[in-house]
Every structure is written in C-alpha cells, then in structure tokens.
Amino acid sequence: MKKFLFGLILVCIMLVSCKKDHSKDHGTSTTTHKVAFNVGFSKSTGAFETSNLKTNGLKENAADTALTNHADVLYFAVYDSNGGNITTVKQLSTDPGFGSYTDNLASGTYFLVVAAGGNNLIVSGDKAKYVDVPRKLSTDVLAYGFDEDINNGYLSWHPFTDDTFYKKITLNVTNTDINQSISLDRITSKLVVNIEDALPANAKTMYVLTNPSDKFYIGSGTGSISEGNNEIISPVSAAQIGTTNFKLAQLFLTSAPFSVNVYCSSLPPPPPYTNIPNIIANKNISNVTGQPNKVTLLSGSLFGGTTTHSTGGFTVSVDTTWNAIPITKSF
C-alpha cells in the first residue's frame, strides 16, 4: 500500500511539473499590456459648414483641433496580425472620455483603425451579392449606411456627405505599456460648383448630381470605385435672379475620376426619386477628381454667358485649407 501511495504521489508531481513547463513556454500569450490612445486632428484641418449654403455662401473656419467640433461618433477597431477583428468600440461625442481609448493586449503585432465622422458613420464588413462579408481588415469599410432590398436585388450605399477622418497604425506590443496620441487625417474632399453667368429670370432650382465613391476600405485606405449617386438641390430666390457666381457645395469621398452634372430647372424641386422637371440648362463635366482635405472647384458658364475658357469647359481647381490652391476645371 505504501509503495502504491508513493508511486501515485510521484506521478502527480510529474504531471504538475509538466504543466508548469507548458505555461512557461506560452507565457506571452496570456500576459497583457496596457495600450492607451488620445485622438485629435492635425492643425491644418479646418471646418466646413454646410448650413450657410442656404444663403449661397461658403465659409472656411480657422484650424480647430477640438474633436467634438468635428465629429459626432468615433470608432476604435483593433485587428490581429492576420487582419481578424478583435474588437470595435464606438464612442459618441456626448460620452465621457470621448476621444480616449484604453485596452489590454498580449504581446504581438496589431493594427488599430480610428475613424471619426457624422452620426451615421459605421465600421462594417463589406457587402457582396447582398450577403454580409465577415469582419476583416482587408474588406472592412467606413460607410454611412445603405439601403437594401434582397428580394429585388437592390443595394445602395449612402454618400459621404459628412466630414470624415481616419488613421490606421501598426501596434507592436512588447513588454511595456503604450500611451500614444493619434492625429486623424481628413479623407473627405469638398466640391464647389460656381456658375459664373447671371441666373435667368425663370430659374427656380439648381441641381448638381455626382457619382463619387460611397465606401472607404480601411485596410488599403482607398475609396471604392465610383458607384453611388449624390445630389445638391438649391432653390433660387427672387433676390438671386440676375446675380453671377452662384455657388453650390458638398462633401464627397475621394475616388477615381467621376462625373458631375449641373442642371437648372424652372420649377421647384420635385418629390424624391423623380426626374428633374423643366430643365432649362445643363452641363456635364467628366473626369472630375479630388484629393483628401482639398477643395475641387468647378467654375464656368451654364446659360451661354460670355465667359470662355481655353479648355472649353468648367475650370477645375483644388484648394487645400481646408487646405489653399484649388483644383480648377472650367465648363
């Protein structure tokens, strides 16, 4: 009996020893380190207000690095070295500690994506043939939602009409904690259309229709191929009849060259999803481009005015002050 008990004790000691050796070999997989980040903007980032477009004006604000002045929501998305999503945290501008993020990660390499924008901004897996794509760095997107009708095979992403910011960084977590500040970059551009000639007496509504990118791939930092439809609709007041340099503006996501269609109608705006009625003038400007944090200016004659340009079309320029030399194209 004593021999049996001695043998049993010896086996238990061996098993415990083996377990201790196994844990030591993989100790870094369970030891975590604190990673903390504070988010802000580069000093060259200025604000763009769309509310004042009702009075046909464009306003450029001074540089402002306050996060709550630029963003309603903020995302922190962490991915492992293979691009798999570990966690995604959403913060609202009204949340305490908005712009600060703390996590605990084991030693290794990670990718952190930080994005900020308007209320409807999402970080999401892409959609393919109306099926959700699993969350992965190479296919995840920033977007402003979508409309989907599976029965009729319809999927439409919403345009980027809110100011949007982004940064992707690589985290190498070793045996020390990380405390870092992150400066986000603007990924949106601004389109300004300037009608140089006088608005005729029968002008009631101005339209600008575009088809820029409608989702942003966070892994590559690029916009999708131009797919979506975006529009500006601006009523023409009696006081604006006969005036020149009428401006319309909107934000858009930088993408491959796209087209811009400018229309003037003699009637008030129609109901949504209907054709523009009574068009009295229109222009199509193709191969329009943009750059992040810059303004693309399209300027020219819509009603057959005397203004001419050597290019035979709208002038296009890019402004950078929103960062200060415009991309100009004439029409």
mmCIF file of C-alpha atoms in Angstrom:
data_model
loop_
_atom_site.group_PDB
_atom_site.id
_atom_site.type_symbol
_atom_site.label_atom_id
_atom_site.label_comp_id
_atom_site.label_asym_id
_atom_site.label_seq_id
_atom_site.Cartn_x
_atom_site.Cartn_y
_atom_site.Cartn_z
ATOM 1 C CA MET A 1 0.000 0.000 0.000
ATOM 2 C CA LYS A 2 2.843 2.397 0.883
ATOM 3 C CA LYS A 3 4.519 1.599 -2.434
ATOM 4 C CA PHE A 4 1.248 2.347 -4.261
ATOM 5 C CA LEU A 5 0.798 5.713 -2.494
ATOM 6 C CA PHE A 6 4.427 6.657 -3.122
ATOM 7 C CA GLY A 7 4.007 5.854 -6.816
ATOM 8 C CA LEU A 8 0.788 7.869 -7.033
ATOM 9 C CA ILE A 9 2.453 10.893 -5.417
ATOM 10 C CA LEU A 10 5.383 10.599 -7.819
ATOM 11 C CA VAL A 11 3.025 10.591 -10.849
ATOM 12 C CA CYS A 12 1.191 13.690 -9.548
ATOM 13 C CA ILE A 13 4.479 15.558 -9.095
ATOM 14 C CA MET A 14 5.477 14.727 -12.666
ATOM 15 C CA LEU A 15 2.130 15.937 -14.033
ATOM 16 C CA VAL A 16 2.356 19.239 -12.156
ATOM 17 C CA SER A 17 5.910 19.756 -13.389
ATOM 18 C CA CYS A 18 4.851 19.170 -16.999
ATOM 19 C CA LYS A 19 2.007 21.684 -16.654
ATOM 20 C CA LYS A 20 4.358 24.359 -15.275
ATOM 21 C CA ASP A 21 6.792 23.903 -18.154
ATOM 22 C CA HIS A 22 3.971 24.257 -20.775
ATOM 23 C CA SER A 23 2.734 27.521 -19.265
ATOM 24 C CA LYS A 24 6.204 28.984 -19.274
ATOM 25 C CA ASP A 25 6.650 28.333 -22.978
ATOM 26 C CA HIS A 26 3.485 30.350 -23.827
ATOM 27 C CA GLY A 27 3.539 32.949 -21.079
ATOM 28 C CA THR A 28 3.425 35.881 -23.573
ATOM 29 C CA SER A 29 0.040 34.734 -24.879
ATOM 30 C CA THR A 30 -1.634 35.400 -21.525
ATOM 31 C CA THR A 31 0.399 38.398 -20.312
ATOM 32 C CA THR A 32 -1.247 41.614 -21.431
ATOM 33 C CA HIS A 33 -0.020 45.189 -21.626
ATOM 34 C CA LYS A 34 -1.978 48.419 -21.394
ATOM 35 C CA VAL A 35 -2.386 50.406 -24.608
ATOM 36 C CA ALA A 36 -3.902 53.891 -24.341
ATOM 37 C CA PHE A 37 -4.650 56.460 -27.056
ATOM 38 C CA ASN A 38 -5.867 60.048 -27.257
ATOM 39 C CA VAL A 39 -7.313 61.293 -30.533
ATOM 40 C CA GLY A 40 -7.100 64.731 -32.155
ATOM 41 C CA PHE A 41 -6.682 66.395 -35.550
ATOM 42 C CA SER A 42 -3.784 67.856 -37.438
ATOM 43 C CA LYS A 43 -3.554 71.658 -37.145
ATOM 44 C CA SER A 44 -4.145 72.087 -40.887
ATOM 45 C CA THR A 45 -7.665 70.695 -40.574
ATOM 46 C CA GLY A 46 -10.322 73.383 -40.802
ATOM 47 C CA ALA A 47 -14.083 73.074 -40.576
ATOM 48 C CA PHE A 48 -16.535 73.120 -43.451
ATOM 49 C CA GLU A 49 -20.036 74.359 -42.668
ATOM 50 C CA THR A 50 -22.871 73.344 -44.974
ATOM 51 C CA SER A 51 -25.657 75.145 -43.128
ATOM 52 C CA ASN A 52 -24.710 78.502 -44.621
ATOM 53 C CA LEU A 53 -25.228 77.185 -48.149
ATOM 54 C CA LYS A 54 -28.843 78.276 -47.789
ATOM 55 C CA THR A 55 -27.589 81.807 -48.338
ATOM 56 C CA ASN A 56 -25.359 80.707 -51.201
ATOM 57 C CA GLY A 57 -22.164 81.250 -49.226
ATOM 58 C CA LEU A 58 -19.125 79.190 -48.379
ATOM 59 C CA LYS A 59 -17.408 79.563 -45.040
ATOM 60 C CA GLU A 60 -13.878 78.496 -44.183
ATOM 61 C CA ASN A 61 -13.243 78.314 -40.454
ATOM 62 C CA ALA A 62 -9.853 78.646 -38.802
ATOM 63 C CA ALA A 63 -7.997 75.474 -37.918
ATOM 64 C CA ASP A 64 -9.646 73.723 -34.978
ATOM 65 C CA THR A 65 -8.326 70.595 -33.306
ATOM 66 C CA ALA A 66 -11.221 70.056 -30.856
ATOM 67 C CA LEU A 67 -12.582 66.588 -31.560
ATOM 68 C CA THR A 68 -16.178 67.341 -30.568
ATOM 69 C CA ASN A 69 -16.301 70.243 -33.044
ATOM 70 C CA HIS A 70 -15.700 67.890 -35.967
ATOM 71 C CA ALA A 71 -17.182 64.510 -35.088
ATOM 72 C CA ASP A 72 -20.365 63.028 -33.665
ATOM 73 C CA VAL A 73 -19.050 59.465 -33.442
ATOM 74 C CA LEU A 74 -15.643 57.854 -33.074
ATOM 75 C CA TYR A 75 -14.549 54.253 -33.679
ATOM 76 C CA PHE A 76 -11.572 52.258 -32.449
ATOM 77 C CA ALA A 77 -11.178 48.936 -34.279
ATOM 78 C CA VAL A 78 -8.361 46.527 -33.347
ATOM 79 C CA TYR A 79 -7.209 43.753 -35.712
ATOM 80 C CA ASP A 80 -4.698 40.976 -35.161
ATOM 81 C CA SER A 81 -1.647 40.374 -37.346
ATOM 82 C CA ASN A 82 -3.761 38.278 -39.729
ATOM 83 C CA GLY A 83 -6.346 41.033 -40.138
ATOM 84 C CA GLY A 84 -9.018 39.436 -37.975
ATOM 85 C CA ASN A 85 -11.173 41.863 -35.999
ATOM 86 C CA ILE A 86 -10.601 41.588 -32.250
ATOM 87 C CA THR A 87 -12.802 44.423 -31.033
ATOM 88 C CA THR A 88 -14.612 47.514 -32.298
ATOM 89 C CA VAL A 89 -15.557 50.280 -29.882
ATOM 90 C CA LYS A 90 -17.957 53.117 -30.741
ATOM 91 C CA GLN A 91 -17.967 56.394 -28.821
ATOM 92 C CA LEU A 92 -20.451 59.254 -29.042
ATOM 93 C CA SER A 93 -19.386 62.876 -28.710
ATOM 94 C CA THR A 94 -21.596 63.103 -25.603
ATOM 95 C CA ASP A 95 -19.810 60.193 -23.887
ATOM 96 C CA PRO A 96 -17.391 60.924 -21.022
ATOM 97 C CA GLY A 97 -13.832 60.422 -22.192
ATOM 98 C CA PHE A 98 -14.741 60.904 -25.860
ATOM 99 C CA GLY A 99 -11.512 60.559 -27.846
ATOM 100 C CA SER A 100 -9.679 58.378 -25.320
ATOM 101 C CA TYR A 101 -9.327 54.613 -25.595
ATOM 102 C CA THR A 102 -7.611 52.040 -23.363
ATOM 103 C CA ASP A 103 -7.239 48.301 -23.926
ATOM 104 C CA ASN A 104 -5.094 45.382 -22.749
ATOM 105 C CA LEU A 105 -3.332 43.349 -25.423
ATOM 106 C CA ALA A 106 -0.946 40.424 -25.304
ATOM 107 C CA SER A 107 2.486 40.855 -26.879
ATOM 108 C CA GLY A 108 2.318 40.800 -30.653
ATOM 109 C CA THR A 109 1.557 42.869 -33.730
ATOM 110 C CA TYR A 110 -1.827 44.549 -34.195
ATOM 111 C CA PHE A 111 -3.496 47.093 -36.452
ATOM 112 C CA LEU A 112 -5.548 49.916 -34.952
ATOM 113 C CA VAL A 113 -8.032 51.816 -37.089
ATOM 114 C CA VAL A 114 -9.510 55.045 -35.715
ATOM 115 C CA ALA A 115 -12.320 56.812 -37.590
ATOM 116 C CA ALA A 116 -14.487 59.831 -36.801
ATOM 117 C CA GLY A 117 -17.407 61.427 -38.587
ATOM 118 C CA GLY A 118 -21.114 62.186 -38.638
ATOM 119 C CA ASN A 119 -23.836 60.432 -36.653
ATOM 120 C CA ASN A 120 -24.485 57.749 -39.268
ATOM 121 C CA LEU A 121 -20.868 56.669 -39.780
ATOM 122 C CA ILE A 122 -20.321 52.913 -39.400
ATOM 123 C CA VAL A 123 -17.393 50.494 -39.464
ATOM 124 C CA SER A 124 -18.713 47.416 -41.168
ATOM 125 C CA GLY A 125 -17.919 44.332 -43.147
ATOM 126 C CA ASP A 126 -18.445 44.908 -46.854
ATOM 127 C CA LYS A 127 -21.494 43.585 -48.673
ATOM 128 C CA ALA A 128 -21.121 41.124 -51.559
ATOM 129 C CA LYS A 129 -24.147 39.898 -53.502
ATOM 130 C CA TYR A 130 -26.320 41.122 -50.629
ATOM 131 C CA VAL A 131 -24.533 38.879 -48.123
ATOM 132 C CA ASP A 132 -22.538 40.201 -45.164
ATOM 133 C CA VAL A 133 -18.805 39.700 -45.542
ATOM 134 C CA PRO A 134 -17.071 38.572 -42.301
ATOM 135 C CA ARG A 135 -15.217 41.315 -40.463
ATOM 136 C CA LYS A 136 -11.608 41.524 -41.699
ATOM 137 C CA LEU A 137 -9.155 44.394 -42.130
ATOM 138 C CA SER A 138 -8.767 43.794 -45.874
ATOM 139 C CA THR A 139 -12.508 44.096 -46.564
ATOM 140 C CA ASP A 140 -13.959 46.213 -43.731
ATOM 141 C CA VAL A 141 -15.300 49.606 -44.783
ATOM 142 C CA LEU A 142 -16.222 53.018 -43.453
ATOM 143 C CA ALA A 143 -19.652 53.998 -44.723
ATOM 144 C CA TYR A 144 -22.768 55.983 -43.919
ATOM 145 C CA GLY A 145 -25.152 53.057 -44.125
ATOM 146 C CA PHE A 146 -27.007 51.527 -47.038
ATOM 147 C CA ASP A 147 -30.432 50.684 -48.412
ATOM 148 C CA GLU A 148 -31.011 47.044 -49.277
ATOM 149 C CA ASP A 149 -33.833 45.088 -50.884
ATOM 150 C CA ILE A 150 -32.821 41.423 -51.116
ATOM 151 C CA ASN A 151 -35.991 40.387 -52.939
ATOM 152 C CA ASN A 152 -35.349 42.822 -55.770
ATOM 153 C CA GLY A 153 -31.557 42.512 -55.726
ATOM 154 C CA TYR A 154 -31.040 46.131 -54.691
ATOM 155 C CA LEU A 155 -28.169 47.531 -52.627
ATOM 156 C CA SER A 156 -27.222 51.204 -52.408
ATOM 157 C CA TRP A 157 -24.640 52.723 -50.065
ATOM 158 C CA HIS A 158 -25.293 56.223 -48.752
ATOM 159 C CA PRO A 159 -22.938 59.031 -49.856
ATOM 160 C CA PHE A 160 -20.257 60.654 -47.688
ATOM 161 C CA THR A 161 -21.948 63.990 -47.010
ATOM 162 C CA ASP A 162 -20.390 64.423 -43.547
ATOM 163 C CA ASP A 163 -16.813 65.352 -42.756
ATOM 164 C CA THR A 164 -14.889 62.132 -42.102
ATOM 165 C CA PHE A 165 -11.458 61.381 -40.603
ATOM 166 C CA TYR A 166 -9.324 58.248 -40.371
ATOM 167 C CA LYS A 167 -5.984 56.776 -39.347
ATOM 168 C CA LYS A 168 -4.538 53.260 -39.430
ATOM 169 C CA ILE A 169 -1.474 52.465 -37.349
ATOM 170 C CA THR A 170 0.554 49.331 -36.605
ATOM 171 C CA LEU A 171 0.934 48.401 -32.933
ATOM 172 C CA ASN A 172 3.930 46.378 -31.803
ATOM 173 C CA VAL A 173 3.086 45.366 -28.242
ATOM 174 C CA THR A 174 6.158 44.144 -26.360
ATOM 175 C CA ASN A 175 6.870 44.074 -22.627
ATOM 176 C CA THR A 176 5.934 47.705 -21.979
ATOM 177 C CA ASP A 177 2.694 49.664 -21.930
ATOM 178 C CA ILE A 178 1.818 52.056 -24.759
ATOM 179 C CA ASN A 179 0.474 55.580 -24.341
ATOM 180 C CA GLN A 180 0.156 57.430 -27.629
ATOM 181 C CA SER A 181 -1.596 60.390 -29.254
ATOM 182 C CA ILE A 182 -3.173 59.915 -32.671
ATOM 183 C CA SER A 183 -3.764 62.722 -35.165
ATOM 184 C CA LEU A 184 -6.540 61.870 -37.609
ATOM 185 C CA ASP A 185 -6.451 62.800 -41.300
ATOM 186 C CA ARG A 186 -9.446 64.031 -43.272
ATOM 187 C CA ILE A 187 -10.414 61.592 -46.038
ATOM 188 C CA THR A 188 -13.241 63.665 -47.497
ATOM 189 C CA SER A 189 -12.950 66.311 -50.200
ATOM 190 C CA LYS A 190 -15.155 69.303 -50.944
ATOM 191 C CA LEU A 191 -16.802 70.018 -54.291
ATOM 192 C CA VAL A 192 -17.735 73.609 -55.144
ATOM 193 C CA VAL A 193 -19.624 74.421 -58.354
ATOM 194 C CA ASN A 194 -19.547 78.080 -59.362
ATOM 195 C CA ILE A 195 -21.988 79.333 -62.028
ATOM 196 C CA GLU A 196 -20.251 82.382 -63.455
ATOM 197 C CA ASP A 197 -23.011 83.807 -65.660
ATOM 198 C CA ALA A 198 -26.192 85.520 -64.476
ATOM 199 C CA LEU A 199 -29.147 83.402 -63.353
ATOM 200 C CA PRO A 200 -32.084 83.882 -65.756
ATOM 201 C CA ALA A 201 -35.497 85.135 -64.666
ATOM 202 C CA ASN A 202 -37.114 81.681 -64.977
ATOM 203 C CA ALA A 203 -34.517 79.870 -62.832
ATOM 204 C CA LYS A 204 -36.162 78.249 -59.795
ATOM 205 C CA THR A 205 -33.932 75.349 -58.720
ATOM 206 C CA MET A 206 -30.276 74.399 -59.216
ATOM 207 C CA TYR A 207 -29.086 70.784 -59.115
ATOM 208 C CA VAL A 208 -25.676 69.139 -59.001
ATOM 209 C CA LEU A 209 -25.602 65.353 -59.441
ATOM 210 C CA THR A 210 -22.410 63.358 -58.847
ATOM 211 C CA ASN A 211 -21.322 59.719 -58.592
ATOM 212 C CA PRO A 212 -18.278 59.660 -56.288
ATOM 213 C CA SER A 213 -17.155 56.795 -54.082
ATOM 214 C CA ASP A 214 -19.586 55.657 -51.394
ATOM 215 C CA LYS A 215 -17.438 53.472 -49.108
ATOM 216 C CA PHE A 216 -13.869 53.600 -47.801
ATOM 217 C CA TYR A 217 -11.740 50.475 -47.389
ATOM 218 C CA ILE A 218 -9.906 50.880 -44.088
ATOM 219 C CA GLY A 219 -7.218 48.292 -44.842
ATOM 220 C CA SER A 220 -5.928 49.942 -48.012
ATOM 221 C CA GLY A 221 -7.054 53.488 -47.177
ATOM 222 C CA THR A 222 -8.856 53.919 -50.517
ATOM 223 C CA GLY A 223 -12.367 54.691 -51.684
ATOM 224 C CA SER A 224 -14.435 52.274 -53.724
ATOM 225 C CA ILE A 225 -14.895 52.620 -57.463
ATOM 226 C CA SER A 226 -17.449 55.363 -58.143
ATOM 227 C CA GLU A 227 -20.807 53.741 -57.558
ATOM 228 C CA GLY A 228 -23.154 55.961 -55.631
ATOM 229 C CA ASN A 229 -25.317 58.922 -56.510
ATOM 230 C CA ASN A 230 -25.197 62.184 -54.640
ATOM 231 C CA GLU A 231 -27.020 65.428 -55.261
ATOM 232 C CA ILE A 232 -27.190 69.049 -54.242
ATOM 233 C CA ILE A 233 -30.561 70.794 -54.593
ATOM 234 C CA SER A 234 -30.666 74.552 -54.088
ATOM 235 C CA PRO A 235 -33.750 76.741 -54.626
ATOM 236 C CA VAL A 236 -33.132 80.061 -56.374
ATOM 237 C CA SER A 237 -34.621 83.064 -54.583
ATOM 238 C CA ALA A 238 -36.015 86.160 -56.292
ATOM 239 C CA ALA A 239 -33.066 88.156 -54.961
ATOM 240 C CA GLN A 240 -30.617 85.796 -56.690
ATOM 241 C CA ILE A 241 -32.103 86.212 -60.172
ATOM 242 C CA GLY A 242 -29.634 88.073 -62.359
ATOM 243 C CA THR A 243 -26.698 87.519 -59.991
ATOM 244 C CA THR A 244 -23.438 85.879 -61.046
ATOM 245 C CA ASN A 245 -21.103 83.356 -59.382
ATOM 246 C CA PHE A 246 -23.873 81.320 -57.795
ATOM 247 C CA LYS A 247 -22.189 78.560 -55.746
ATOM 248 C CA LEU A 248 -23.246 75.090 -54.668
ATOM 249 C CA ALA A 249 -21.091 72.835 -52.486
ATOM 250 C CA GLN A 250 -20.980 69.395 -50.922
ATOM 251 C CA LEU A 251 -18.549 66.982 -49.330
ATOM 252 C CA PHE A 252 -17.585 63.793 -51.119
ATOM 253 C CA LEU A 253 -15.294 60.819 -50.701
ATOM 254 C CA THR A 254 -12.194 60.968 -52.845
ATOM 255 C CA SER A 255 -12.202 58.280 -55.506
ATOM 256 C CA ALA A 256 -11.367 57.625 -59.128
ATOM 257 C CA PRO A 257 -12.409 60.379 -61.581
ATOM 258 C CA PHE A 258 -16.182 60.837 -61.684
ATOM 259 C CA SER A 259 -18.814 62.894 -63.496
ATOM 260 C CA VAL A 260 -20.680 65.984 -62.343
ATOM 261 C CA ASN A 261 -23.980 67.042 -63.912
ATOM 262 C CA VAL A 262 -25.283 70.583 -63.358
ATOM 263 C CA TYR A 263 -28.933 71.424 -64.064
ATOM 264 C CA CYS A 264 -31.195 74.427 -63.775
ATOM 265 C CA SER A 265 -34.966 73.958 -63.651
ATOM 266 C CA SER A 266 -37.804 76.458 -63.997
ATOM 267 C CA LEU A 267 -39.847 74.612 -61.353
ATOM 268 C CA PRO A 268 -39.460 73.973 -57.597
ATOM 269 C CA PRO A 269 -37.819 70.673 -56.509
ATOM 270 C CA PRO A 270 -39.919 67.576 -57.297
ATOM 271 C CA PRO A 271 -40.630 64.721 -54.855
ATOM 272 C CA PRO A 272 -37.680 62.392 -54.095
ATOM 273 C CA TYR A 273 -36.721 59.747 -56.682
ATOM 274 C CA THR A 274 -38.373 61.576 -59.567
ATOM 275 C CA ASN A 275 -36.861 63.161 -62.645
ATOM 276 C CA ILE A 276 -35.831 66.812 -62.673
ATOM 277 C CA PRO A 277 -38.688 68.759 -64.337
ATOM 278 C CA ASN A 278 -38.457 71.573 -66.901
ATOM 279 C CA ILE A 279 -34.692 71.673 -67.384
ATOM 280 C CA ILE A 280 -33.662 74.982 -68.966
ATOM 281 C CA ALA A 281 -29.879 74.461 -68.914
ATOM 282 C CA ASN A 282 -27.469 71.668 -68.106
ATOM 283 C CA LYS A 283 -23.783 70.780 -68.310
ATOM 284 C CA ASN A 284 -21.866 67.534 -67.845
ATOM 285 C CA ILE A 285 -18.306 67.724 -66.512
ATOM 286 C CA SER A 286 -16.402 64.450 -66.771
ATOM 287 C CA ASN A 287 -13.143 63.238 -65.220
ATOM 288 C CA VAL A 288 -13.532 65.301 -62.055
ATOM 289 C CA THR A 289 -11.033 64.411 -59.351
ATOM 290 C CA GLY A 290 -10.498 65.267 -55.719
ATOM 291 C CA GLN A 291 -7.878 64.973 -53.017
ATOM 292 C CA PRO A 292 -8.407 64.454 -49.283
ATOM 293 C CA ASN A 293 -8.662 67.696 -47.309
ATOM 294 C CA LYS A 294 -8.808 69.755 -50.509
ATOM 295 C CA VAL A 295 -11.434 71.630 -52.490
ATOM 296 C CA THR A 296 -12.271 70.814 -56.100
ATOM 297 C CA LEU A 297 -13.690 73.923 -57.775
ATOM 298 C CA LEU A 298 -15.756 73.669 -60.973
ATOM 299 C CA SER A 299 -16.352 77.116 -62.447
ATOM 300 C CA GLY A 300 -17.907 78.184 -65.725
ATOM 301 C CA SER A 301 -20.901 79.288 -67.756
ATOM 302 C CA LEU A 302 -24.168 77.342 -67.626
ATOM 303 C CA PHE A 303 -26.517 79.648 -69.512
ATOM 304 C CA GLY A 304 -24.368 80.570 -72.505
ATOM 305 C CA GLY A 305 -22.732 83.594 -70.923
ATOM 306 C CA THR A 306 -19.752 85.412 -72.376
ATOM 307 C CA THR A 307 -17.193 83.777 -70.088
ATOM 308 C CA THR A 308 -14.876 81.481 -72.040
ATOM 309 C CA HIS A 309 -12.075 79.112 -71.050
ATOM 310 C CA SER A 310 -9.262 77.629 -73.102
ATOM 311 C CA THR A 311 -10.316 74.139 -72.029
ATOM 312 C CA GLY A 312 -13.774 74.595 -73.482
ATOM 313 C CA GLY A 313 -15.437 73.537 -70.215
ATOM 314 C CA PHE A 314 -15.686 74.149 -66.489
ATOM 315 C CA THR A 315 -12.409 75.141 -64.862
ATOM 316 C CA VAL A 316 -11.323 72.719 -62.166
ATOM 317 C CA SER A 317 -9.052 73.583 -59.260
ATOM 318 C CA VAL A 318 -8.167 72.157 -55.849
ATOM 319 C CA ASP A 319 -7.953 74.208 -52.681
ATOM 320 C CA THR A 320 -6.197 72.883 -49.616
ATOM 321 C CA THR A 321 -7.203 74.868 -46.425
ATOM 322 C CA TRP A 322 -9.428 73.247 -45.950
ATOM 323 C CA ASN A 323 -6.126 73.033 -47.166
ATOM 324 C CA ALA A 324 -5.070 76.923 -50.461
ATOM 325 C CA ILE A 325 -4.528 76.279 -54.106
ATOM 326 C CA PRO A 326 -7.717 74.982 -55.762
ATOM 327 C CA ILE A 327 -8.012 72.066 -58.388
ATOM 328 C CA THR A 328 -9.811 74.066 -61.123
ATOM 329 C CA LYS A 329 -11.829 72.882 -64.121
ATOM 330 C CA SER A 330 -13.799 75.102 -66.464
ATOM 331 C CA PHE A 331 -17.021 74.355 -68.330
#
